[in-house]
Amino acid sequence: MVKSYLKFEPSKSFGLVATSTSNLVWASYSKEKSSTGAGQAIVAANEEVLVWDIKKGELLSRWHDENCRAQVTAIAQSRTDPDLFAVGYEDGSIRLWDNKIATAVINFNGHKSAITVLAFDKTGVRLASGSKDTDVIIWDLVAEVGQYKLRGHKDQITGLRFIEPEAQVQGEDGDLAMVVDIEDSEGFLLTTGKDALIKLWDLSSRHCIETHVAQTNGECWALGVSPDFSGCVTAGNDGEMKVWALDVAALSSSAQKVDLSQTVKFLVDRGTLHRQSKERAIEVIFHPRRDYFAVHGIEKNVEIWRIRTETEVKKSLARKRRRRREKLSKGKKTDGDLEMEDGDENAEDISKADISDVFAQHVIVRTTGKVRSVDWAMSSGKKDLKLLVGGTNNLIELYSIVGRDKLKAKSDAPDYSKALAVELPGHRTDIRALSISSDDKMLVSAANGSLKIWNIRTQACIRTFECGYALCCAFLPGDKVVVVGTKEGELQLYDVSSAALLESVKAHEGSAIWSLQVHPDGKSVVSGGADKTAKFWDFKIAQEQVLGTTRTTPKLKLVQSRILKVADDILSLKFSPDSKLLAVALLDSTVKVFFVDTLKLYLNLYGHKLPVLSMDISYDSKLIVTSSADKNIRIWGLDFGDCHKALFGHQDSILQVAFVPHNSDQNGHHFFSASKDRTIKYWDADKFEQIQRIDGHHGEIWALAISHSGMFLVSASHDKSIRVWEETDEQIFLEEEREKEIEELYESTLTTSLEADPDSEDVNREVGAASKQTVETMMAGERIAEALELGMADLNIIQEWEEAKRISGNPHMAPPQRNTIFIALGNISAEVYVMNVLQRIKASALHDALLVLPFASVPMLFTFLNLFAMRSINIPLTCRILFFMLKTHHRQVVASRTMRAMLDGIRANLRAALKRQKDEMGYNIAALKIVGMQIEEQSVKGFLDEKWEEEAEEKSNAAVRKRAFVHVS
């Protein structure tokens, strides 16, 4: 009989505030909710996106797609719909999420590698994405398709921004008369890459109109564009920032011209600024409403720069002029000085001013940890500058910065303060140890500097303690006290209920305590350290006098009872559940087993090539399993010390191994192993077989703990997350698991081999098709091919039946036997069935699915397109499929005579169908106009101020004129 096992599935994930894989985005609350808090922080958390209330420190929602395991690498917010967010992932996919309902609305898949940057256009109907694969793709959010791919950069895209200027029409007096959108133009796109280039693309003609070298010293890592598009800042290595002037007026006028002279330069280099830090920059973010921008690298500070006003720039220039004249009046005038004097005449023109006169460093914000991403926090009604900072240490902070206008005196230095932070729900550093309470309700996690107690059911952090560099921890019997072993060699006792440190014992004289284990009787604990000793500690209740009084209070103490000296550093130790044996793993790659009562040596276990990092003894005290840095797991018998089996377990060092207490066989011989290769594996120690591989973590797994009931396990990883995996009722059959793994491997290689090799012409082209073959598109293509074959067979059967009826002259001839699928679906026709299959395919995957079809299937598809046109079934989809297939197979279609005849029929039927739709729409519009006229005749008047729209337009025009940004162009 085939043995079956129960499957472990992911159930909870917590301990994360924000990961450093992606940027963060600030989202203010809508007006009806504005009173509840400061705003929301949208941050990446491995494969999920978390929405935090920054004021309360509460998790508002979690955006999780079950089909996605890749990490989030970029986030962008739509400017028209504040609840719509684009999220880019490591596998090159993009999902559009609706914040209100926390669900993915649209999925896109076009890039071959991780998304690095995303940007919406101002109308919110297009999205641009840049990736590590050096391509930029423009996506149409209405049609849900990739429009085209822009090639030109030679390294990953680091900056991306739509430049959509508004056409400026001059009035008679030379002033700005009105501002209208350019309807014909698709706008422009500004991109920067790690290849140190900055490119300006014309999206109407889909080609690059200008390229410059953005950084002189290597890579360009960040791009910031001013809100009024008058200029941009690029940043790279060595703290260098370049300022560029963007000629918006020339761009907007060029949008309506066909021929452009090459003399026009839209981007002009205005000079270089230098940051205080010499690290490479990561982001340059302009404030949407004020004259400030933030720039930062991977250090612990953010630099805030200010754009000076016109009057300030003029004052600065006047001051420089005055100093120069004073200098010249003292000494002799040279030819250069005379030239300077002539230049002074034009000094009033601030566009010629040195860039250091226009930009000034405002303040440097010192942060708690290294900065990964920042965003300006916009709060309604408040004039303060607020900056949201996401660190690499699992932390979000909000800083309040004093602006130039708020300074009491000009000589005052601007200041900042930390207003809010989200830090409690996670550790600042990697979790090194986990332990579960005896009732399986609480979890303790220990890291460098902090110790946290969690409620497993609610995932809430109950207690936080400050501790040393913790390496191991355990709950003491009763679950009231936690013992921690540190790198400094201290044993620390913490009281969970009072959140106090009870005692700290210098146990191993400054040597790291790598492992500790509570004795099965619960009366003592053993600690093993780098000082080559294992020390036994008894728990004693001592009466301690309360200071200033005669009263005494009971206090838990650790009292050393025995010591075991060994030949090398102790990395791990374990009591057998029957409390007779103590196994000790040493740095010399051996495991020694001692009798607990006499501390005499019982067994030596030789076999591992590298040190044993973890071990566990089964609950019947018959087996010991050891895991090592040599990637092997060894199962030994505790009666003779013989090695039952050596298993090549993982692709990297195996850091943890643990037996399941009470599995279905009741002998407790199933165990889990966790490794640096980011996987957890479930094993059967009797059959020496892998039961299940559990993927989910994005970093090496440092710690593993199994519940006392054996119903779940908890793991902690370098990706800062703590994950709970629960046993389900679903059964695992080993053969099926092996087949599944082989299929996954095959599918991953299949999609890469299916990617069409680009032609030599395609490689050099600036524009390409935004397509990518995935398993989903392949399966969709197979479904279309299957539906076409079924449909054609059915059409032939029906045609033969009609022909037989005509020849026999019997109109009541019995209908033929059709395919059971059509009958099961309600006796539908073949064309309706094919259309249903086509409609079920996502719009974003349709083109790639159609590419899977061989050319032999195209005539069948065209037959059905003709039927769709005749019966007016979903004309928009019909047209889309027809045009795409014609574009793809143009040469073959033109060369085939039968296809040409077929196309004539489709053209006639499509035109007739479109004419019918046009007439119908015209009739409806005319009817609506008549209804409108009838309402007006009946004197039904709405309470609407007709001049209101005109006044609003005038105000908006005035706002455009009063823009506060200095035009450096």
PDB file of N, CA, C and O in Angstrom, residues 859 862-863 866 870 882 886 892-910:
ATOM      1  N   PRO A 859      -6.692  29.634 -41.026  1.00  0.00           N
ATOM      2  CA  PRO A 859      -7.933  29.579 -41.831  1.00  0.00           C
ATOM      3  C   PRO A 859      -9.168  29.234 -40.994  1.00  0.00           C
ATOM      4  O   PRO A 859     -10.250  29.788 -41.214  1.00  0.00           O
ATOM      5  N   PHE A 862     -10.143  32.314 -39.115  1.00  0.00           N
ATOM      6  CA  PHE A 862     -10.777  33.300 -40.007  1.00  0.00           C
ATOM      7  C   PHE A 862     -12.211  32.890 -40.364  1.00  0.00           C
ATOM      8  O   PHE A 862     -13.079  33.739 -40.541  1.00  0.00           O
ATOM      9  N   THR A 863     -12.459  31.575 -40.452  1.00  0.00           N
ATOM     10  CA  THR A 863     -13.825  31.079 -40.707  1.00  0.00           C
ATOM     11  C   THR A 863     -14.760  31.553 -39.595  1.00  0.00           C
ATOM     12  O   THR A 863     -15.874  32.031 -39.859  1.00  0.00           O
ATOM     13  N   ASN A 866     -15.405  35.309 -39.589  1.00  0.00           N
ATOM     14  CA  ASN A 866     -16.437  35.634 -40.581  1.00  0.00           C
ATOM     15  C   ASN A 866     -17.833  35.420 -39.991  1.00  0.00           C
ATOM     16  O   ASN A 866     -18.738  36.244 -40.165  1.00  0.00           O
ATOM     17  N   MET A 870     -20.805  38.125 -39.321  1.00  0.00           N
ATOM     18  CA  MET A 870     -22.155  37.938 -39.877  1.00  0.00           C
ATOM     19  C   MET A 870     -23.223  38.074 -38.797  1.00  0.00           C
ATOM     20  O   MET A 870     -24.260  38.674 -39.002  1.00  0.00           O
ATOM     21  N   LEU A 882      -8.684  39.926 -35.600  1.00  0.00           N
ATOM     22  CA  LEU A 882      -8.469  39.956 -37.042  1.00  0.00           C
ATOM     23  C   LEU A 882      -7.252  40.809 -37.399  1.00  0.00           C
ATOM     24  O   LEU A 882      -6.368  40.370 -38.142  1.00  0.00           O
ATOM     25  N   LEU A 886      -3.706  39.473 -39.002  1.00  0.00           N
ATOM     26  CA  LEU A 886      -3.281  39.996 -40.312  1.00  0.00           C
ATOM     27  C   LEU A 886      -1.879  40.589 -40.224  1.00  0.00           C
ATOM     28  O   LEU A 886      -1.054  40.410 -41.119  1.00  0.00           O
ATOM     29  N   GLN A 892       2.090  35.371 -45.437  1.00  0.00           N
ATOM     30  CA  GLN A 892       1.441  34.101 -45.782  1.00  0.00           C
ATOM     31  C   GLN A 892      -0.002  34.316 -46.246  1.00  0.00           C
ATOM     32  O   GLN A 892      -0.472  33.659 -47.176  1.00  0.00           O
ATOM     33  N   VAL A 893      -0.707  35.266 -45.581  1.00  0.00           N
ATOM     34  CA  VAL A 893      -2.119  35.527 -45.933  1.00  0.00           C
ATOM     35  C   VAL A 893      -2.207  36.075 -47.353  1.00  0.00           C
ATOM     36  O   VAL A 893      -3.043  35.652 -48.164  1.00  0.00           O
ATOM     37  N   VAL A 894      -1.306  37.010 -47.682  1.00  0.00           N
ATOM     38  CA  VAL A 894      -1.315  37.622 -49.022  1.00  0.00           C
ATOM     39  C   VAL A 894      -0.980  36.587 -50.092  1.00  0.00           C
ATOM     40  O   VAL A 894      -1.529  36.602 -51.193  1.00  0.00           O
ATOM     41  N   ALA A 895      -0.080  35.658 -49.754  1.00  0.00           N
ATOM     42  CA  ALA A 895       0.359  34.655 -50.741  1.00  0.00           C
ATOM     43  C   ALA A 895      -0.689  33.580 -51.003  1.00  0.00           C
ATOM     44  O   ALA A 895      -0.624  32.886 -52.019  1.00  0.00           O
ATOM     45  N   SER A 896      -1.690  33.434 -50.111  1.00  0.00           N
ATOM     46  CA  SER A 896      -2.681  32.365 -50.256  1.00  0.00           C
ATOM     47  C   SER A 896      -3.935  32.875 -50.967  1.00  0.00           C
ATOM     48  O   SER A 896      -4.534  33.861 -50.550  1.00  0.00           O
ATOM     49  N   ARG A 897      -4.342  32.172 -52.042  1.00  0.00           N
ATOM     50  CA  ARG A 897      -5.538  32.597 -52.794  1.00  0.00           C
ATOM     51  C   ARG A 897      -6.808  32.372 -51.993  1.00  0.00           C
ATOM     52  O   ARG A 897      -7.705  33.207 -51.982  1.00  0.00           O
ATOM     53  N   THR A 898      -6.893  31.205 -51.337  1.00  0.00           N
ATOM     54  CA  THR A 898      -8.109  30.886 -50.567  1.00  0.00           C
ATOM     55  C   THR A 898      -8.320  31.899 -49.449  1.00  0.00           C
ATOM     56  O   THR A 898      -9.454  32.291 -49.159  1.00  0.00           O
ATOM     57  N   MET A 899      -7.209  32.340 -48.841  1.00  0.00           N
ATOM     58  CA  MET A 899      -7.322  33.302 -47.736  1.00  0.00           C
ATOM     59  C   MET A 899      -7.835  34.641 -48.243  1.00  0.00           C
ATOM     60  O   MET A 899      -8.583  35.323 -47.553  1.00  0.00           O
ATOM     61  N   ARG A 900      -7.404  35.014 -49.464  1.00  0.00           N
ATOM     62  CA  ARG A 900      -7.847  36.304 -50.011  1.00  0.00           C
ATOM     63  C   ARG A 900      -9.362  36.318 -50.215  1.00  0.00           C
ATOM     64  O   ARG A 900     -10.037  37.293 -49.895  1.00  0.00           O
ATOM     65  N   ALA A 901      -9.882  35.201 -50.724  1.00  0.00           N
ATOM     66  CA  ALA A 901     -11.336  35.099 -50.930  1.00  0.00           C
ATOM     67  C   ALA A 901     -12.064  35.171 -49.590  1.00  0.00           C
ATOM     68  O   ALA A 901     -13.109  35.824 -49.450  1.00  0.00           O
ATOM     69  N   MET A 902     -11.466  34.504 -48.583  1.00  0.00           N
ATOM     70  CA  MET A 902     -12.050  34.502 -47.232  1.00  0.00           C
ATOM     71  C   MET A 902     -12.066  35.920 -46.652  1.00  0.00           C
ATOM     72  O   MET A 902     -13.046  36.348 -46.040  1.00  0.00           O
ATOM     73  N   LEU A 903     -10.967  36.667 -46.894  1.00  0.00           N
ATOM     74  CA  LEU A 903     -10.853  38.032 -46.362  1.00  0.00           C
ATOM     75  C   LEU A 903     -11.890  38.967 -46.994  1.00  0.00           C
ATOM     76  O   LEU A 903     -12.396  39.867 -46.336  1.00  0.00           O
ATOM     77  N   ASP A 904     -12.193  38.732 -48.288  1.00  0.00           N
ATOM     78  CA  ASP A 904     -13.229  39.562 -48.952  1.00  0.00           C
ATOM     79  C   ASP A 904     -14.567  39.410 -48.250  1.00  0.00           C
ATOM     80  O   ASP A 904     -15.282  40.379 -48.014  1.00  0.00           O
ATOM     81  N   GLY A 905     -14.890  38.139 -47.911  1.00  0.00           N
ATOM     82  CA  GLY A 905     -16.150  37.868 -47.207  1.00  0.00           C
ATOM     83  C   GLY A 905     -16.173  38.532 -45.832  1.00  0.00           C
ATOM     84  O   GLY A 905     -17.183  39.142 -45.435  1.00  0.00           O
ATOM     85  N   ILE A 906     -15.040  38.416 -45.099  1.00  0.00           N
ATOM     86  CA  ILE A 906     -14.962  39.023 -43.756  1.00  0.00           C
ATOM     87  C   ILE A 906     -15.121  40.532 -43.864  1.00  0.00           C
ATOM     88  O   ILE A 906     -15.839  41.154 -43.071  1.00  0.00           O
ATOM     89  N   ARG A 907     -14.479  41.147 -44.893  1.00  0.00           N
ATOM     90  CA  ARG A 907     -14.551  42.609 -45.040  1.00  0.00           C
ATOM     91  C   ARG A 907     -15.996  43.058 -45.271  1.00  0.00           C
ATOM     92  O   ARG A 907     -16.475  43.991 -44.630  1.00  0.00           O
ATOM     93  N   ALA A 908     -16.690  42.352 -46.163  1.00  0.00           N
ATOM     94  CA  ALA A 908     -18.086  42.726 -46.464  1.00  0.00           C
ATOM     95  C   ALA A 908     -18.964  42.585 -45.220  1.00  0.00           C
ATOM     96  O   ALA A 908     -19.743  43.487 -44.886  1.00  0.00           O
ATOM     97  N   ASN A 909     -18.801  41.462 -44.510  1.00  0.00           N
ATOM     98  CA  ASN A 909     -19.634  41.218 -43.321  1.00  0.00           C
ATOM     99  C   ASN A 909     -19.315  42.193 -42.192  1.00  0.00           C
ATOM    100  O   ASN A 909     -20.219  42.660 -41.490  1.00  0.00           O
ATOM    101  N   LEU A 910     -18.006  42.499 -42.014  1.00  0.00           N
ATOM    102  CA  LEU A 910     -17.610  43.426 -40.952  1.00  0.00           C
ATOM    103  C   LEU A 910     -18.148  44.821 -41.213  1.00  0.00           C
ATOM    104  O   LEU A 910     -18.633  45.504 -40.303  1.00  0.00           O
TER     105      LEU A 910
END
